[in-house]
Amino acid sequence: MKRGAVLRRQELLRVRGRSVAWVPPLVLLVGITVIDFNTAGELRMITWVVLVPGIAAAICGVWGTAVFAVLAVLDYLLADASYPNRYQSALTDFVLVGIGGVLAVLACLVRVGRERQMLHMRDIADTTRRTVLRPLPPDWGGLEHAAVYLASDVEARVGGDFYDIQPGPHGTRVLVGDVQGKGLGAVEAAAALLGTFREAGYHEAELTTVAERLEVRIARHRGHIEALGRTDADRFATAVLLGFPDDTPGTVDVIVFGHDPPLVVGPGGVRHLPPGEGLPLGLGELAADGPPPVIRVPLAPGETLLLTTDGVTEARDSGGRFYPLAAEVTEAVAADPRVAGPHRLVALVRDGTLRHCGGRLADDTTVFAVRRPVGSPSGKGRSQS
């Protein structure tokens, strides 16, 4: 049984915060009894009460199931005793009802135990996600931002996509990326990169130094995985590193590590940034020219940088067509320039991606939008932690 199904069932069986799981088995119990008393004596329906604890076992708790098991036996005895001797059921029917109630309680014990375990695992996954992708306060680092993360593995609830904002004395830095592969190995690599980014993004004055630190970190992480004898040590990560310098508020510095470059979305339309020349993190040793260059991009007031991962760019519909991200954003902004705001922009891309692929995500999906606040030229962060 999947955790999502457990939660949906619990929500459906609650009205105004109170459980109504007892209603279906009670209705079944009353219905069987009424039918039994209103049919001919030769047609005895009362033995069907064995179904009542079985239904309760599927939707009620252990004590609720036990109560219905007892009620089923008592109801059977009372209904059977009200008939003349020639219409009374055999002893085997009574035994059937009793055994059915006991088995229902045991089945409920197993079901409740599994549900508790699944919900506990869900809590662990949520905690892991909050640790890797820490919650970002509003206007963190003096930037307006919005993000949505959807794991392709709904059971795991966390994958290899990562993002963070790090304010510091040298401006605010942003990192968005995607670790190759899936599973806990990808989560480990993402956590390693984010840890380094949070330190280097704060302390290092040059954005290129932050980039170098990230490359060194993924190489060290791969060496550690190799030393453990694991077979998933060849991971790399595509990423985009942004720097919002305090001294030049009308610009943003961009370093691209084999990732799709951001889209710049503003009230006046959408423009593409040039593709970066850098290799993914983890493959830097193959680059002949060293670290990828820093691209300084002018930003007009109200322009937002939109970054996405493979879940968006590789989303396909039933005909195999990719999601037309730029075209859909351009059309939406032309119809309503307010869509360029981070929150509305992220919601637009999230809904468009899910609609395009029919809700079947082939990869982890991250949509991240960030901009300097409109009317705040410096965008200087309020905190540097």
Steps between C-alpha positions, in 0.01 A plus 500: 500500500641839401533789743309731268207258493505479880482877537227538237288234669543666838392834354194348333390336827500825697230764513581830671802336658306207647532141383197342331671171423246322721207599279540249209527186719214622720277562198589154367418340837163672525421432134568128527289474815207687345511291184516180703187591697309595185567190291345158512619270775673263259721783370729590789723803438629537854813293435614781271590699811839329469571773243460776758826452694676440169391843375593655833847344482565688176408848622470504881751467779567183696257581780232604255540174310481303826178679593341413166619140531318474834193681365487258207494198733237654730288609207518149357392343831209741552376472144530121494321462834204703377417238234317172558723197542443377147643822355799537733849479349739219567785512752749518214362839398551633850859370503555666162391838633720463810810392309440776242503759778825368648671494159376852429657631822830328418494643146434845641798465734724425202353784293536761774858391570594538135331838476689627804825380351423666166404828662819487707703452182315792346598718794862391457487587130348840576769568759769400251351732240489791745862430594623493140259762366471723804195728514584849377353800680313758291732756337801299621822674407306801379349303212145414405488128431268206456568133446316174453654155519323186379672165538434253220511227766199597712597240756848640554380866496858615449747466215806653341371850423634774724477876549592757761556870562799612702533867602844623599734797520577473127140498381238232482573174318252250359561140397257279306597162362429136431714202597523227238307189596244436771475344842681568824834528321371805313370647825844454660671681214245783510549539875879513456475774237252706701716480811799634311293767328367631831853549630678612183209719389531694824878525539643521147519840336515371142225293342760303304654388830161373612479306174843349558405397852192323367709309245748394768216390726334272248841346421564435870153354538560264208830391653326420826235293323770310309686427823183347641494260206168625365422493131333842478812713536486643147227752570514853368267797534377767264447832670462876467680728744373856533652799672308817582773753581411787729719751316331448160130452578388503136690183413534133587805279457434156353716186482348202320622146563350306211148608600234673299560875545234701682221676320469870577130574537374855533188703431644575156543136400741209522862489395748212487843520655787355297576136581789457735827344391569319825489125550286348777643494849707185532629518143714811543822304454400455134484875438806636326426863588441459872183608680209633294493876449282745687233660282382839625142562393315833531162478668219750459275577797243224546687238298507151648747220443318172438698178554369148448634146505450199275152428630385812314724506195452128428129473582318335208136468409334187363636581155859527621517879463708695752341763720527839323623691802614824337199522271250448781670750729519755218131462425404528866709813559357663187150438634583617853836663583447423870580135421867607503489502881679199655199339668266525203776397262584186698132406527457547125792273411406239760141475379604508135754222547257273684229567244734432209622164631168396648646500851752228414837655580793318344755679718523712811358843429617832641370839399684792657448872440692788655535874452596815681198662666335758281590846632796373703812583298755349730322182593736472797421206725361545846684200639825322430470163663 
